[in-house]
Coordinates of C-alpha atoms and ligand atoms in Angstrom, one line a residue:
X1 CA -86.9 22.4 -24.2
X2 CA -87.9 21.3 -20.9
X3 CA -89.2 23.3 -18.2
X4 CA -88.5 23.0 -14.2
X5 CA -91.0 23.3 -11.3
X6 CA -91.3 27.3 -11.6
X7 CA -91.6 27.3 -15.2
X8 CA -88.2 28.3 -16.4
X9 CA -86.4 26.5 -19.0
X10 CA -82.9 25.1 -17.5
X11 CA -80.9 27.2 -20.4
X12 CA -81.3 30.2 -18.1
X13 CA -79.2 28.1 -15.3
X14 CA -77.3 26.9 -17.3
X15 CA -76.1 30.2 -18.9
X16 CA -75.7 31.8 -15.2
X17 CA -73.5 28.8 -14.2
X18 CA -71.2 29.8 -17.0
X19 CA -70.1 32.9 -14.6
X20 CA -68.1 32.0 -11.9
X21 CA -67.8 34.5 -9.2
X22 CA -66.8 34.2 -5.1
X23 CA -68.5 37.5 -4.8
X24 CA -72.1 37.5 -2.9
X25 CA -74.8 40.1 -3.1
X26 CA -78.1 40.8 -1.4
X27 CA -81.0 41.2 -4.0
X28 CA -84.1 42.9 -2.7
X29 CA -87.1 42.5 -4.6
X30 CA -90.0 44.6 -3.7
X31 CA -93.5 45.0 -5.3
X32 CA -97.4 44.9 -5.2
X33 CA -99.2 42.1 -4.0
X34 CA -99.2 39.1 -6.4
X35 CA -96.6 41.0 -8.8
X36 CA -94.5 37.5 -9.2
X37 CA -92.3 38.3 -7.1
X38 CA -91.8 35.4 -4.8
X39 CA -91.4 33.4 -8.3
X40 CA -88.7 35.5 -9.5
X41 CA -86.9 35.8 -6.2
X42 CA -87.3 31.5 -5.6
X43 CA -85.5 31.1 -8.7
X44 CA -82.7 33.5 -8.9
X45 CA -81.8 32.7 -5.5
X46 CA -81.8 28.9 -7.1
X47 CA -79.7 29.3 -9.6
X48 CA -77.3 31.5 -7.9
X49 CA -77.6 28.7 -5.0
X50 CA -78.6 32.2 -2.5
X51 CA -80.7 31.9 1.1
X52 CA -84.5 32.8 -0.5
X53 CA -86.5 34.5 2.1
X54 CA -90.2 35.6 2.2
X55 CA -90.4 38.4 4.1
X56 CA -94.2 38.4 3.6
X57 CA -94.5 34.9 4.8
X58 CA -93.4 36.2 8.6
X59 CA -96.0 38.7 8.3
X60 CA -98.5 36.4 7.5
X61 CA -97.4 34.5 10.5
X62 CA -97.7 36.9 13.1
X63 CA -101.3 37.5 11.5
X64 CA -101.7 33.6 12.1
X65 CA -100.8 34.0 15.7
X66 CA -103.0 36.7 16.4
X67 CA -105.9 35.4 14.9
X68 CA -105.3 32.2 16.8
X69 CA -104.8 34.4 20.2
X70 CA -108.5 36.5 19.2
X71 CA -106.2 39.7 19.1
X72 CA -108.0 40.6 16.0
X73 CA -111.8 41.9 16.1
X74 CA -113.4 40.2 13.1
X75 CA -115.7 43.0 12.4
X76 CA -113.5 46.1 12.3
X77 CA -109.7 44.3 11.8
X78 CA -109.0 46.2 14.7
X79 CA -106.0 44.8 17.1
X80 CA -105.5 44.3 20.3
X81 CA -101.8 46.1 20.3
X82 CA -101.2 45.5 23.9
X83 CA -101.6 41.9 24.2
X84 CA -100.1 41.2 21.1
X85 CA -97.2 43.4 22.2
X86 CA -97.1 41.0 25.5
X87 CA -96.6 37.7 23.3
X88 CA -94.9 38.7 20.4
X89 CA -91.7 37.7 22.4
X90 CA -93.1 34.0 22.1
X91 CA -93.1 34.0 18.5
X92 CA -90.3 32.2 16.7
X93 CA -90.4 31.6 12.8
X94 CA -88.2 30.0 10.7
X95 CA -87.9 28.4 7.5
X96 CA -87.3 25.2 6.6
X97 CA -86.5 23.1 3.2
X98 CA -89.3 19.7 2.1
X99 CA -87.9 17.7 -0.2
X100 CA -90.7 16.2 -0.6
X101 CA -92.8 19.3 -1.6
X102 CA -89.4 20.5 -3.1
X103 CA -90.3 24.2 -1.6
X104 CA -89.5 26.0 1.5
X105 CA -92.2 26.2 3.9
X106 CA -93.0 28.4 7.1
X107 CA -92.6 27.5 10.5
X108 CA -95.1 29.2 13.6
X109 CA -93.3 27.9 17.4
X110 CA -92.3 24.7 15.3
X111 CA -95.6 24.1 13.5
X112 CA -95.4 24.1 9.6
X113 CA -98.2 27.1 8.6
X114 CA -96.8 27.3 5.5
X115 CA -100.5 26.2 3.8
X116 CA -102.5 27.9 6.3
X117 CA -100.5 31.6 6.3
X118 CA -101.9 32.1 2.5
X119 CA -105.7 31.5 3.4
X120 CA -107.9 34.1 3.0
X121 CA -108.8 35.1 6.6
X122 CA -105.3 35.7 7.0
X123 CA -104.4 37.7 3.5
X124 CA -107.4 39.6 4.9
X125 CA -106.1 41.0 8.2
X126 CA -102.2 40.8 7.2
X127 CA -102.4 44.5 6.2
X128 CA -103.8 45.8 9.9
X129 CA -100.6 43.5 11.5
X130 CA -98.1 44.8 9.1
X131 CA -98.6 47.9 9.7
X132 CA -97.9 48.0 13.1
X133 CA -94.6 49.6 14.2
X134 CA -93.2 47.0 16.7
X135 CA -94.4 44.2 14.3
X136 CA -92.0 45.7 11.7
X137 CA -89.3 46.6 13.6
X138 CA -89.0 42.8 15.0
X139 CA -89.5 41.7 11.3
X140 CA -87.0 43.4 10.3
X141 CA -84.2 42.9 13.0
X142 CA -85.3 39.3 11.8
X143 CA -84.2 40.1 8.4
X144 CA -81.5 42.3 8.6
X145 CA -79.7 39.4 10.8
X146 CA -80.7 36.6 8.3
X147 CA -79.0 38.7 5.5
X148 CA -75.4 39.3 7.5
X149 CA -73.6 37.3 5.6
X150 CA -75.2 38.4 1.7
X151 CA -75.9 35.4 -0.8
X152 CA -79.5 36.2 0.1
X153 CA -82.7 37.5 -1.9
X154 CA -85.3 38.7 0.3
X155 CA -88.9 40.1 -1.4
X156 CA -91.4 42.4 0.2
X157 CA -92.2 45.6 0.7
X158 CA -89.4 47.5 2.3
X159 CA -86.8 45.5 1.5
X160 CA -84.7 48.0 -0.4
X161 CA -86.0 50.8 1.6
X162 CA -85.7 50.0 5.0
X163 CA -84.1 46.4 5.7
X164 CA -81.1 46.2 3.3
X165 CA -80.7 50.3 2.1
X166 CA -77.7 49.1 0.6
X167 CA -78.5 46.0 -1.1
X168 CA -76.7 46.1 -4.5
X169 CA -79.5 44.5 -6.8
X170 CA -83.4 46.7 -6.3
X171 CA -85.7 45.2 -8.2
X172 CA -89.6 47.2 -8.0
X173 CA -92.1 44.8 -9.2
X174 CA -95.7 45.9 -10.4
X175 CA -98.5 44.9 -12.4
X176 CA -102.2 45.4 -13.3
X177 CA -104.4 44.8 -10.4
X178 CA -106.8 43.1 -12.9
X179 CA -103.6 40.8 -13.8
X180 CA -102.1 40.6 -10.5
X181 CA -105.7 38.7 -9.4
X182 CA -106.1 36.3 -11.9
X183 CA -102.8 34.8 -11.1
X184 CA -103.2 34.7 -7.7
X185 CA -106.5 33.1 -8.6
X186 CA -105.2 30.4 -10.6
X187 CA -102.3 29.7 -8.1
X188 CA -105.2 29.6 -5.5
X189 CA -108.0 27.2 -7.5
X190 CA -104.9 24.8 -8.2
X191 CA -104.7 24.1 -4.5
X192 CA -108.3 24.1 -4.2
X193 CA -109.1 26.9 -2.1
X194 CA -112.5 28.1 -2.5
X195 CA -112.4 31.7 -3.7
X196 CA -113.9 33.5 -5.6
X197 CA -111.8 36.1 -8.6
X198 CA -113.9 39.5 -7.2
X199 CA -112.7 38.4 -3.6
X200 CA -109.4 38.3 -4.9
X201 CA -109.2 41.8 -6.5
X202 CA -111.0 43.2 -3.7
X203 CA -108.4 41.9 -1.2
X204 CA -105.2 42.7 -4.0
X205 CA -106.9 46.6 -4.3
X206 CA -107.3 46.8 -0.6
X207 CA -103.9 45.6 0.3
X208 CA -102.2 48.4 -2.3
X209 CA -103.6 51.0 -1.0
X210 CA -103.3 50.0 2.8
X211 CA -99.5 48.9 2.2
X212 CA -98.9 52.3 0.4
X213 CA -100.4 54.9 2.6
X214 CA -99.4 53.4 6.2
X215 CA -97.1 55.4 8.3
X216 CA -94.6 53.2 8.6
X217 CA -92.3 51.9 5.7
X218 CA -94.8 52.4 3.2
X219 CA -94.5 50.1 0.2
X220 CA -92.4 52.7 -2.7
X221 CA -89.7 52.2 -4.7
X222 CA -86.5 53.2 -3.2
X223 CA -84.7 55.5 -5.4
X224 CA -82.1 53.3 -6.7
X225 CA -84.3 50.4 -7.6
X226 CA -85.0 49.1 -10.8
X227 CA -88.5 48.7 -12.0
X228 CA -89.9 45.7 -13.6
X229 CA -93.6 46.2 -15.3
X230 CA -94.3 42.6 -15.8
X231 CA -98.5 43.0 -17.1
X232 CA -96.9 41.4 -20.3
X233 CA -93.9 39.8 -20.0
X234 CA -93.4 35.9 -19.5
X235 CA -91.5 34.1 -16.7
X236 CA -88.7 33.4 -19.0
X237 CA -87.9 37.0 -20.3
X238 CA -88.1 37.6 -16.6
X239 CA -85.2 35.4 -15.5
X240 CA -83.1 36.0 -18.7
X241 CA -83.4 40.1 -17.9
X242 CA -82.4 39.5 -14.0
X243 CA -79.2 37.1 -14.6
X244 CA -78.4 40.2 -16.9
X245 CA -78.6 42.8 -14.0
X246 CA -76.8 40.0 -11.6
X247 CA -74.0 39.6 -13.8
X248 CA -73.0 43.2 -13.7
X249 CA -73.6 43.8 -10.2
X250 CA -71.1 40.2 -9.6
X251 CA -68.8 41.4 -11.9
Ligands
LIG301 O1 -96.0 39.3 -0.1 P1 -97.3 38.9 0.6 O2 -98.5 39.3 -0.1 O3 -97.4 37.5 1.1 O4 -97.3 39.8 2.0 C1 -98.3 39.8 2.9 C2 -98.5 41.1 3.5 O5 -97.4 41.5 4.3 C3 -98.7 42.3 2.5 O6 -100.1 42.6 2.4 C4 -97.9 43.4 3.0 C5 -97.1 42.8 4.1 N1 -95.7 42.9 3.9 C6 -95.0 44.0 4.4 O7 -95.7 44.9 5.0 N2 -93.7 44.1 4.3 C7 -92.9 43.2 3.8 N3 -91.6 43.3 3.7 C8 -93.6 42.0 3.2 C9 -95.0 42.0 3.3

């Protein structure tokens, strides 16, 4: 059978297309760092023709401004809250579809960062941005507007927490750490970036506990979410599992 740009065989579309239904959901898919969920949430929202948003991406692009704008001290991560406060009304991001790279990419003030927001320099200050309470609250009055009209699945952190509480599909992603880094190591050497796998796990490990223990909507599993341990399941069982949960939350 063959398979499409994520990796999942067309029979999965093709079986989803089979239920027709007006009715439009918001699916929040929350997780650890490098759990898959950006995969999963891309294709869902493709077959169920959904909005796909990353809410980490807009992180990672406030993190880009602020390195660009030296409001981050490259010794101790530490911010400069005030300034950043001051110019945070001069960030605008938005997504945008390339046909040609047949993904969606990021846009910073009208720049594509979509290549520079996953570099290392900024996966290694995200955490001390997104932690921040006006960052997040911005973020998410981002978010919460993007999602008004449902048909949308949004993956983060606090997506079924704090942005959409009442989303009607939760899905809480995790895997090993170990796992988590060698994908994300892969995914990285494929687009050449120079990296090393300890660097990775370092920065995964880091980024758990930082995005678990910070004061403000701490990464945890709202109550009615649904857990997905994916250490050894394949993208396909994956897919074939969440059309399941869709159907019954459409139906
Ligand atoms: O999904 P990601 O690894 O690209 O996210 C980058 C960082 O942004 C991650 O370390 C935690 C943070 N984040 C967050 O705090 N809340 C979200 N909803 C999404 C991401």
């Amino acid at each position: 059978m063959s398979n499409d740009i994520f990796g999942f065989t067309f029979d999965a579309q093709i079986k989803f297309r089979m239920i027709k239904s007006d009715k439009k959901i918001i699916i929040a898919i929350d997780g650890y760092s490098s759990s898959g969920k950006s995969t999963l949430a891309k294709e869902i929202a493709k077959i169920l023709n959904y909005k796909y948003i990353d809410s980490g991406a807009m992180y990672r692009a406030v993190t880009l401004f602020a390195l660009r704008n030296n409001l981050i001290n490259d010794s101790n991560h530490q911010v400069d809250e005030k300034k950043l406060q001051d110019l945070i009304k001069q960030i605008k991001i938005d997504f945008r579809n390339s046909t040609e790279r047949n993904r969606q990419e990021t846009y910073l003030n009208n720049e594509n960062v979509e290549d520079e927001i996953r570099e290392m320099n900024v996966s290694n200050n995200v955490s001390f941005i997104s932690k921040i309470r006006f960052v997040r609250e911005k973020m998410v009055s981002f978010q919460q507007e993007m999602g008004k009209e449902k048909g949308i699945v949004m993956d983060g952190r606090d997506i079924g927490t704090v942005v959409f509480p009442n989303a009607e599909l939760k899905i809480f992603m995790n895997a090993k750490a170990q796992i988590r880094a060698e994908r994300r190591y892969l995914e990285l050497k494929e687009k050449n970036v120079d990296v090393s796998y300890e660097e990775i796990l370092k920065n995964i490990e880091k980024r758990d506990y930082i995005d678990e223990t910070r004061d403000t909507s701490p990464l945890k599993k709202a109550q009615d979410a649904i857990e997905l341990n994916n250490s050894n399941i394949n993208k396909q069982e994956q897919l074939d599992w969440i059309i399941g949960l869709v159907k019954e939350r459409i139906n």
